Coordinates of C-alpha atoms in Angstrom, one line a residue:
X1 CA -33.1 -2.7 12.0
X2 CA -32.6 0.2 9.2
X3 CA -31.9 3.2 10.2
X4 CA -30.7 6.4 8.7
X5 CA -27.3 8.8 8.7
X6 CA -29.1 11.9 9.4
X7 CA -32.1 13.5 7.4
X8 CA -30.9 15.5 4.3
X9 CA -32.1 19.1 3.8
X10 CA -35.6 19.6 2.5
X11 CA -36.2 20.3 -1.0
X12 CA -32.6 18.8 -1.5
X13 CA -33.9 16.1 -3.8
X14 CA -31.1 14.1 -1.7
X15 CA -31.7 10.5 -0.2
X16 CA -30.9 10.0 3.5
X17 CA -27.8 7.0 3.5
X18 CA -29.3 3.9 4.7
X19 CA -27.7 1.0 7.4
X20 CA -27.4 -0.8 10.6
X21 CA -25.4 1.1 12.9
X22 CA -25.2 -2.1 15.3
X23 CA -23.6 -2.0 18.7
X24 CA -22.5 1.9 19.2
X25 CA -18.7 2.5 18.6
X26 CA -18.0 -1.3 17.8
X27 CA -21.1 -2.0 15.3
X28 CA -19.7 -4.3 12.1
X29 CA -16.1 -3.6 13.0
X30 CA -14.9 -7.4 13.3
X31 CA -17.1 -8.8 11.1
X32 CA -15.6 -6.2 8.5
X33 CA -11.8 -7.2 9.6
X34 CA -12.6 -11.0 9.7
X35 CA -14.4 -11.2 6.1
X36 CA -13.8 -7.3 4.3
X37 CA -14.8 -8.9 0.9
X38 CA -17.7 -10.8 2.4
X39 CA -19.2 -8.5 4.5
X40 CA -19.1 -5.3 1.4
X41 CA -21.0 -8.0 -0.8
X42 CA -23.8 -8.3 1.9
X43 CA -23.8 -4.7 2.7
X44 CA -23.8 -3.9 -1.1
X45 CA -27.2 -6.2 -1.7
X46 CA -28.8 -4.9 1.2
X47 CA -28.5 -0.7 1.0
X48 CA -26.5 -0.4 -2.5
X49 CA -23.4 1.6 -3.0
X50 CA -23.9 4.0 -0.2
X51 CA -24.1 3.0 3.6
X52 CA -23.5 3.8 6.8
X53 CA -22.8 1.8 10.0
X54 CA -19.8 2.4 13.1
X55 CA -16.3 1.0 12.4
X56 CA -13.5 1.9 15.0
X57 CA -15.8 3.6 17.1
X58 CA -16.6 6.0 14.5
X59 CA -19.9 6.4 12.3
X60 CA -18.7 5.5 8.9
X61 CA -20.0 5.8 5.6
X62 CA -18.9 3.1 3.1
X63 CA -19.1 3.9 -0.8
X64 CA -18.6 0.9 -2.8
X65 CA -18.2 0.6 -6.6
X66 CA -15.9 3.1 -8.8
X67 CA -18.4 5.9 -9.5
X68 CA -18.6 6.7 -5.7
X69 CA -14.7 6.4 -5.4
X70 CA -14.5 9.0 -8.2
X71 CA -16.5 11.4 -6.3
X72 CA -14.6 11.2 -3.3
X73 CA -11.3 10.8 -4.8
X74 CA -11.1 13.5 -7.2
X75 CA -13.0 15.2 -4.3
X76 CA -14.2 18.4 -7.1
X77 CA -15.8 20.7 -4.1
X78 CA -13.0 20.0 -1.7
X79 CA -15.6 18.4 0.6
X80 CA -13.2 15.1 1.4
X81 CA -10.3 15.9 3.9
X82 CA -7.5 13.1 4.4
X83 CA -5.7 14.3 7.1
X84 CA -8.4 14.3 9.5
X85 CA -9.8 10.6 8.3
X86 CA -6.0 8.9 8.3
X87 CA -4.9 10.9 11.6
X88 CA -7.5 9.3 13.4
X89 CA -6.1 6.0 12.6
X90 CA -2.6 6.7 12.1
X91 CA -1.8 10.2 13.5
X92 CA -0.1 9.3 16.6
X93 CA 2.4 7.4 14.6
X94 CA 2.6 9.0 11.1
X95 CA 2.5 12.5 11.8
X96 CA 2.0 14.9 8.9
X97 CA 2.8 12.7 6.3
X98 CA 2.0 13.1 2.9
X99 CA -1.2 11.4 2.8
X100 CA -2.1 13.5 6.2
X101 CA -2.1 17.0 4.8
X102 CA -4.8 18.7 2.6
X103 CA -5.7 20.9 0.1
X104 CA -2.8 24.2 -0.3
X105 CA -0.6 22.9 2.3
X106 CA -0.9 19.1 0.8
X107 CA -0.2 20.6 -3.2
X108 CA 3.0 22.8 -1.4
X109 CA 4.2 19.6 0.0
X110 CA 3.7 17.2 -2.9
X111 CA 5.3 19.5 -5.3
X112 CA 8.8 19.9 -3.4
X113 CA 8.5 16.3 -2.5
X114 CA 7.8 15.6 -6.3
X115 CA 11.5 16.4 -6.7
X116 CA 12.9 13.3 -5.3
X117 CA 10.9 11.1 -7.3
X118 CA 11.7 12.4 -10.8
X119 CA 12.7 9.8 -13.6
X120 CA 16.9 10.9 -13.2
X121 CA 16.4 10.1 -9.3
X122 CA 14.3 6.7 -10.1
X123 CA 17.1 6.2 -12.0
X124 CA 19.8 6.8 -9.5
X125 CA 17.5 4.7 -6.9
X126 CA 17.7 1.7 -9.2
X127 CA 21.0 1.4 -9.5
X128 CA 21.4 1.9 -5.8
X129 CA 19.3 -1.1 -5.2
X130 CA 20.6 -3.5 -7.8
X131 CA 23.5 -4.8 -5.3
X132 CA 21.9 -5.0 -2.2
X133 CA 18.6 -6.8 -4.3
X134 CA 21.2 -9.7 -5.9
X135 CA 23.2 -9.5 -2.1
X136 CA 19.6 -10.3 -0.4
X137 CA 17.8 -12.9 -2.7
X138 CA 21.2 -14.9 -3.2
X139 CA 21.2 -14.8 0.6
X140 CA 18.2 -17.0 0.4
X141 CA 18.6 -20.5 1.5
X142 CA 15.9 -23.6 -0.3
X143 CA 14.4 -25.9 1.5
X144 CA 10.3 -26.7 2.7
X145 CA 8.5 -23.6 4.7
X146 CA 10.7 -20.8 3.2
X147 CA 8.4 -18.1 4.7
X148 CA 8.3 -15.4 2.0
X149 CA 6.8 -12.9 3.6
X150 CA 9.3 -12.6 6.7
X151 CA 12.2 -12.9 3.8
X152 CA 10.7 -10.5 1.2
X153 CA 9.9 -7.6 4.3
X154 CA 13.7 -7.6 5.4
X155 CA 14.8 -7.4 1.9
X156 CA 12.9 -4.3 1.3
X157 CA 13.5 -2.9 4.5
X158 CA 17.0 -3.0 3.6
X159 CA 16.7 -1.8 0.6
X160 CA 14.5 1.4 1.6
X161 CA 17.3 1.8 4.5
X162 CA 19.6 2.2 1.8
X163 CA 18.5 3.6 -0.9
X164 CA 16.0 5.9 0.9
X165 CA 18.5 6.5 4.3
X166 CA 21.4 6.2 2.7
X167 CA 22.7 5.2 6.3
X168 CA 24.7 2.1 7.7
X169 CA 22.8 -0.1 10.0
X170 CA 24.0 -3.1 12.2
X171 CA 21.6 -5.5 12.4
X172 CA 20.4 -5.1 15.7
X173 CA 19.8 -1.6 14.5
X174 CA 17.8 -2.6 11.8
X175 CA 15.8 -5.3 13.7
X176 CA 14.9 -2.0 16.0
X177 CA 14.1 0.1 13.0
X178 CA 11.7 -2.7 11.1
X179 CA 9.9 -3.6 14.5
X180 CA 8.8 0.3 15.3
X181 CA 7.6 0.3 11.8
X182 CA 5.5 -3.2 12.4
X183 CA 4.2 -1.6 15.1
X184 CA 3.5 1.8 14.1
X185 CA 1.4 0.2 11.0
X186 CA -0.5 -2.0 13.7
X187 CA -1.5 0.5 16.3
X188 CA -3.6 2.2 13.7
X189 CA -6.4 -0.5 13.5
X190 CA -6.2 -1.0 17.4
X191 CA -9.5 -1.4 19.3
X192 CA -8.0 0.1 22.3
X193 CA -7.2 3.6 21.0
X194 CA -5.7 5.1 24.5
X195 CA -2.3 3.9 25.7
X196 CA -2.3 0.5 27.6
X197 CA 1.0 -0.7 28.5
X198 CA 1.9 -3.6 26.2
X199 CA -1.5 -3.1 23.4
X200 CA -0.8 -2.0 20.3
X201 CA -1.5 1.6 20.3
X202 CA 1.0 2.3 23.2
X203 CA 3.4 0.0 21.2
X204 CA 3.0 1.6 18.5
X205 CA 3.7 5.3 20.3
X206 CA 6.5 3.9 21.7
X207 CA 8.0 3.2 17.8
X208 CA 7.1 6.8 16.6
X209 CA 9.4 8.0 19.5
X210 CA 12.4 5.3 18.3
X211 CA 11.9 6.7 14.5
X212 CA 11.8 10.3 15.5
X213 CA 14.8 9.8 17.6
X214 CA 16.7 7.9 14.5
X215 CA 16.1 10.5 12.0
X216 CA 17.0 13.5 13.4
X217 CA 19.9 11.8 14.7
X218 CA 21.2 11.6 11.1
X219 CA 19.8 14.5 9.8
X220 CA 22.6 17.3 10.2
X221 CA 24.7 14.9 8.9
X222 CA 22.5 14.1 5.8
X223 CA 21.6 18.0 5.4
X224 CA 25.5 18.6 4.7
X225 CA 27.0 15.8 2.8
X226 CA 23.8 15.1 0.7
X227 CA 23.4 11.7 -1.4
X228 CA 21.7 10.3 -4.1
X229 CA 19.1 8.5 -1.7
X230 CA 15.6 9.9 -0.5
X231 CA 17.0 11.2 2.5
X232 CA 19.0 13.6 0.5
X233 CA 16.5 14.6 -1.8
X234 CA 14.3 15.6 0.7
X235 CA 16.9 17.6 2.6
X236 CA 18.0 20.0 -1.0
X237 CA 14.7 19.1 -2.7
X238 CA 13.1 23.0 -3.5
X239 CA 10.3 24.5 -5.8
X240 CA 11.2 27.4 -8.4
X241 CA 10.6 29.7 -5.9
X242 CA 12.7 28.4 -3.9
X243 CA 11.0 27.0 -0.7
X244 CA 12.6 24.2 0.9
X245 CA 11.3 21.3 3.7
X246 CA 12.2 22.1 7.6
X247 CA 14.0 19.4 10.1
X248 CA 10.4 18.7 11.3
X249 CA 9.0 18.4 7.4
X250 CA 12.0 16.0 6.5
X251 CA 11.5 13.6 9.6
X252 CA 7.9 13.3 9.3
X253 CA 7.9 12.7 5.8
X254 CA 11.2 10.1 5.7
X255 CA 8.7 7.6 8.5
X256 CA 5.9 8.5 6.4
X257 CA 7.9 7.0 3.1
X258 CA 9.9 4.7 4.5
X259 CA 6.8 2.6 5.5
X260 CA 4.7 3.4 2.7
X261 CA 8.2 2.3 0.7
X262 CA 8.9 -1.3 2.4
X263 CA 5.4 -2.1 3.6
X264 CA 2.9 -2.2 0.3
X265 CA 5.4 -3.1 -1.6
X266 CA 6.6 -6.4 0.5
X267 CA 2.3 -6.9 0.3
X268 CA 1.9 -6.5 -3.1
X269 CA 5.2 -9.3 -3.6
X270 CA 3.9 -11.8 -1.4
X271 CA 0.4 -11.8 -3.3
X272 CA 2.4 -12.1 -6.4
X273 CA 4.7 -15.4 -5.1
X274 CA 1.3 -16.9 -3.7
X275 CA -0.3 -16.5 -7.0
X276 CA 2.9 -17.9 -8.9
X277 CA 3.2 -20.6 -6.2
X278 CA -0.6 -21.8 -7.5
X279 CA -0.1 -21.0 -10.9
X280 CA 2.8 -22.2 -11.7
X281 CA 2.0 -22.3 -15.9
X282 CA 2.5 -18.3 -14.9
X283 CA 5.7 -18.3 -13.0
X284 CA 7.4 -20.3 -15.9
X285 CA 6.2 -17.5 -17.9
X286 CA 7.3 -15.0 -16.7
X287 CA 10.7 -16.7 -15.8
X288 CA 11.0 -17.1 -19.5
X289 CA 10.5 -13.7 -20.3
X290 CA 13.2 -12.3 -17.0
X291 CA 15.9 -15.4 -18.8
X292 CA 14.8 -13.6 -22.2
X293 CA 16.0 -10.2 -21.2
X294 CA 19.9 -11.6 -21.4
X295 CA 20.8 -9.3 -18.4
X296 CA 21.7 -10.0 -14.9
X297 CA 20.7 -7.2 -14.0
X298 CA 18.0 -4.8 -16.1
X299 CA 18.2 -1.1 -16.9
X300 CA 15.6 1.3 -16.5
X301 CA 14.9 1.6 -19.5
X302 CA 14.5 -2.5 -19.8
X303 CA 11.6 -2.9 -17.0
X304 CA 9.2 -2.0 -20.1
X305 CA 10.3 -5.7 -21.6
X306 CA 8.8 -7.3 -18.6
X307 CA 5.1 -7.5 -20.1
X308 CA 4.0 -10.5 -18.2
X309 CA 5.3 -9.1 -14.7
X310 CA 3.3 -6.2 -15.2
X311 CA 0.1 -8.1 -15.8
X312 CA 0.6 -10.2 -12.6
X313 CA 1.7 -7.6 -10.4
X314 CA -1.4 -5.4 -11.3
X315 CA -3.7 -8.6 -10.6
X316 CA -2.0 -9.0 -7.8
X317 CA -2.8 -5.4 -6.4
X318 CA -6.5 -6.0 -7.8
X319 CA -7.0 -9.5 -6.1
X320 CA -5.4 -7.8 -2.7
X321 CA -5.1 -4.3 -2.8
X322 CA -2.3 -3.8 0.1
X323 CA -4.3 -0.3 1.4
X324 CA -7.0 -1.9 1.9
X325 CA -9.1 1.3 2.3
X326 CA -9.1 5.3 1.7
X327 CA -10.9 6.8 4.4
X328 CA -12.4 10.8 4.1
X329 CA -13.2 13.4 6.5
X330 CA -16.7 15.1 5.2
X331 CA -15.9 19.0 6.1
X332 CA -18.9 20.6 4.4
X333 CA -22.1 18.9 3.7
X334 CA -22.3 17.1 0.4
X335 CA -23.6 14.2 -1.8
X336 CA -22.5 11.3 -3.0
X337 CA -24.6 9.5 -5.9
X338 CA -27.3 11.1 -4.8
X339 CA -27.2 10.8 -0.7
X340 CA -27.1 13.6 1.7
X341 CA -23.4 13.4 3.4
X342 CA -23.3 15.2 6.3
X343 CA -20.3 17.2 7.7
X344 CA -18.3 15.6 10.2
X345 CA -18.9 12.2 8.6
X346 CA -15.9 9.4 8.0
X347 CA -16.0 8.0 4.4
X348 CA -14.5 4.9 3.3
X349 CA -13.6 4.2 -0.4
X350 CA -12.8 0.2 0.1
X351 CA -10.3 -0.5 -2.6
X352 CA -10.4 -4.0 -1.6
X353 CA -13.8 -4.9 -2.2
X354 CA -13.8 -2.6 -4.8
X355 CA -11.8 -4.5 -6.6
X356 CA -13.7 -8.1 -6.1
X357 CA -17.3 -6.2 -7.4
X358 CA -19.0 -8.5 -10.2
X359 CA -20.5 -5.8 -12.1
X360 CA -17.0 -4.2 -12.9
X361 CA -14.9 -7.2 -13.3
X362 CA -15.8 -10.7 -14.7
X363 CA -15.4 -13.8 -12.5
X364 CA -13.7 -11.4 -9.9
X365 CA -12.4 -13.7 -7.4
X366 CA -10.2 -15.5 -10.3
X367 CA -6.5 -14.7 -10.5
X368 CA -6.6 -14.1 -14.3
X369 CA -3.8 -11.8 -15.5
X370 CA -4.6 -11.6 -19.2
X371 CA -7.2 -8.9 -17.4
X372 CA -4.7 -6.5 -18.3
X373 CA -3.4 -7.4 -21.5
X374 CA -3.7 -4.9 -24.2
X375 CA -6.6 -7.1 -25.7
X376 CA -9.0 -7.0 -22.8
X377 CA -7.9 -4.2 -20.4
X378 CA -11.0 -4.7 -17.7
X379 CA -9.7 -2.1 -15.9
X380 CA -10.4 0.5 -18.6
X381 CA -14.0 -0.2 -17.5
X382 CA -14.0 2.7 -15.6
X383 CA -11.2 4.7 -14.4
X384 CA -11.5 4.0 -10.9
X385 CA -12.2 0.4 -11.1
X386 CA -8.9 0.0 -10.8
X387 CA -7.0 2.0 -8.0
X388 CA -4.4 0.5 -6.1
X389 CA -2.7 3.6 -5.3
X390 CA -5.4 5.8 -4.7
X391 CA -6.5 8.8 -7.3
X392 CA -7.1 12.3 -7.6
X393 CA -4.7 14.6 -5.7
X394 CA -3.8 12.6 -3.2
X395 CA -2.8 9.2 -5.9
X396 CA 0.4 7.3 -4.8
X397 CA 3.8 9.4 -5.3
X398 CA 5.5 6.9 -5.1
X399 CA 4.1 4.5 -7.3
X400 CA 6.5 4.3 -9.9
X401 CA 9.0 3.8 -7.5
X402 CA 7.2 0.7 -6.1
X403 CA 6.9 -0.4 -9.8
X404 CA 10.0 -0.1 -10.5
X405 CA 11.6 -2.0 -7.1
X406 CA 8.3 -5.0 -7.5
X407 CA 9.7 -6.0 -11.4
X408 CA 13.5 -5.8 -10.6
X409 CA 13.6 -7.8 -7.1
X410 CA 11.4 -10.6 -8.8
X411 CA 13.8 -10.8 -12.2
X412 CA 16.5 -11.4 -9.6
X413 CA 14.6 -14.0 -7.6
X414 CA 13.0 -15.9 -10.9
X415 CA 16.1 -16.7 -12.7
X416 CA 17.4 -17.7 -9.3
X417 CA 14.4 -19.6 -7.7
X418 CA 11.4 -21.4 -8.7
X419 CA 8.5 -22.0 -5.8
X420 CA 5.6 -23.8 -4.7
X421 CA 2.7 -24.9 -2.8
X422 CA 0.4 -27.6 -1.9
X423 CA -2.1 -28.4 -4.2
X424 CA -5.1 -27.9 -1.5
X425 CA -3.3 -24.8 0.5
X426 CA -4.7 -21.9 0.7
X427 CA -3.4 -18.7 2.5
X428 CA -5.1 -17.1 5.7
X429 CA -5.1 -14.1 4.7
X430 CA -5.0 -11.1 7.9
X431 CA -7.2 -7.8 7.3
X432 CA -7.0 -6.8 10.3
X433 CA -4.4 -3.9 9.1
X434 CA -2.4 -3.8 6.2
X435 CA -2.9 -7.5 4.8
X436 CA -0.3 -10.4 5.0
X437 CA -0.4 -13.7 5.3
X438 CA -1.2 -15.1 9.2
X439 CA 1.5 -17.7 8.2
X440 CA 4.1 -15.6 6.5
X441 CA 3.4 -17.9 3.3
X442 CA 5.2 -21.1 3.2
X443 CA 6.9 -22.2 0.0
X444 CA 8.7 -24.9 -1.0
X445 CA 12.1 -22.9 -2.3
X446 CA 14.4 -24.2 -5.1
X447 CA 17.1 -23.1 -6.6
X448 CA 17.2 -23.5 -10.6
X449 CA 20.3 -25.8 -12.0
X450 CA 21.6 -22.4 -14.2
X451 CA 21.7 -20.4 -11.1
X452 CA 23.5 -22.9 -8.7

């Protein structure tokens, strides 16, 4: 039965937001993480763009479509908060990260961290990476149920451990480090949001405490020999004015990048192999254009040859957006499109659904690259039709960084590798969290004659 948010204020001219709040606390929360796509479709023909119903045990208004994600995004009367929508899910485990602070504090933050992500330090991160990227895809054995998804996660954990850390890790150390991260990132869709021994939130407590305890461990040491890696940066990044990041600042925002760093970008590479496994008319493509470039290894300045790359790594992050959703804290009344938001509200901008809507991209399920070409460019529809990595003030620092490290790992592994599937599979896709593939994405890995 349909029943309203809350009543907006008379003589407001505003509607009240529309939905089916379900079972209390619990409502459409599985059916949403079983079938997101699916269930926004449904919820879209029923109420329209703006509706409400509980999620996580919380009463949560979705907004679908990109001219409700430009309101919140942009966020013009300072009504949306982040931190107070992410910490709820994340908090425990990401403290005060980027994407948790807001507004003055947020701005103060962004603009020293903006310092270690200037073109001369994407520079210096590139050529950081470009030996351990060759050391770890040549490491690669062939063979039936090469699992990409397990291979292409410890390849960029490795990389964001050095290039980011800057620190030497034995394995076991890094096996420690990648597992509090897995299960940071899971604890933040748990059901059970209290600490039971062995669910996911404790877990995922537990792994804050192992990544607190391994950064400032390394800290004092970073702070006084400095680097070229992220570390580094943050430690002697500083504004004109001077101001600088504390201890506390460094550590929270080092866990906060180092899974944003080795997480979306191991999710948006593992769309892109499945998609090149099934289309295999596209990997030879752009394995033509990587053998075209004449260079092992490809300068900065060279990732603007890889034309076809860019088109299927930008489908990719439409088809499968890797944050699957921005949520928003309502701290004043507002409106949205026309509906009375109250304060005190959660609002979801779901950029995965978005992404799939019919009215805003043609045949939207298809995996169709050209999309992007300079001849059709369907995401110039509308400016947040397409938004992978977020908009407004609060848009992706890092994604030219991730950009960057997507096109040079997969020049390395196409003139090394070709890949495939068969005909009939199809990948079960996990939304329960960040989304990967239940079976880590089986391939059938061989290496090319040229490269043996």
């Amino acid at each position: 039965m349909t029943s309203v948010l809350a009543p907006p204020p008379q003589g407001s001219g505003l509607k009240p937001v529309p939905g089916v709040p379900g079972i209390p606390y619990i409502g459409s929360t599985l059916a949403v993480m079983r079938d997101p796509i699916g269930m926004a479709r449904k919820r879209y023909e029923q109420y329209g763009p703006v509706a409400w119903g509980w999620l996580l045990g919380q009463r949560t208004v979705t907004v679908q479509g990109p001219e409700a994600a430009q309101v919140v995004l942009v966020n013009r009367d300072k009504a949306f908060a982040n931190g107070p929508a992410w910490s709820y899910f994340i908090g425990p485990f990401f403290n005060r990260g980027i994407m948790l602070l807001d507004f003055e504090e947020h701005l103060h933050h962004r603009r020293i961290m903006q310092e270690a992500f200037t073109r001369p330090r994407l520079q210096s991160y590139m050529e950081a990476m470009a030996p351990g990227i060759v050391k770890g895809v040549e490491a690669w054995r062939p063979g039936d149920g090469f699992k990409v998804y397990d291979h292409v996660k410890q390849l960029t954990l490795d990389l964001a451990v050095d290039v980011f850390m800057g620190v030497e890790l034995d394995d076991a150390e890094r096996d420690r480090i990648n597992g509090a991260f897995i299960d940071a990132v899971r604890a933040g869709t748990a059901y059970v949001r209290f600490p039971v021994p062995g669910l996911r939130w404790h877990r995922g407590l537990k792994a804050r405490k192992v990544l607190e305890e391994f950064f400032y461990r390394h800290l004092p040491d970073k702070r006084r020999r400095g680097g070229d890696d992220l570390f580094a940066a943050l430690c002697q990044a500083e504004t004109d004015d001077g101001q600088r990041f504390t201890d506390e600042d460094v550590v929270n925002h080092m866990i906060f990048a180092l899974m944003a760093a080795h997480d979306t970008t191991t999710i948006t590479m593992t769309t892109m192999a499945y998609y090149l496994a099934k289309h295999p008319e596209w990997q030879e493509r752009l394995r033509e254009e990587s053998l075209a470039l004449g260079k092992a290894q490809p300068g900065y300045d060279d990732l603007d040859h890889f034309t076809g790359i860019d088109m299927v790594m930008k489908e990719s992050l439409r088809m499968v957006a890797p944050v699957p959703a921005l949520p928003r804290k309502v701290v004043k009344d507002t409106s949205i499109l026309g509906f009375h938001i109250p304060a005190g509200s959660l609002v979801v901008v779901p950029m995965l659904s978005n992404h799939h809507m019919a009215e805003w991209w043609p045949d939207p399920d298809r995996f169709d690259p050209e999309r992007f070409s300079p001849e059709r460019r369907e995401d110039r529809v509308h400016k947040f039709a397409w938004a992978p990595f977020g908009g407004g003030a609060h848009k992706c620092i890092g994604m030219y960084f991730a950009g960057m490290q997507v096109k040079t790992i997969l020049h390395q592994v196409l003139q090394r590798y070709r890949w495939s599937v068969p005909e009939r599979y199809e990948w079960p896709l996990d939304t329960t969290s960040l989304p990967s593939p239940k079976d880590g994405l089986p391939v059938r890995l061989e290496r090319l004659e040229q490269s043996a």
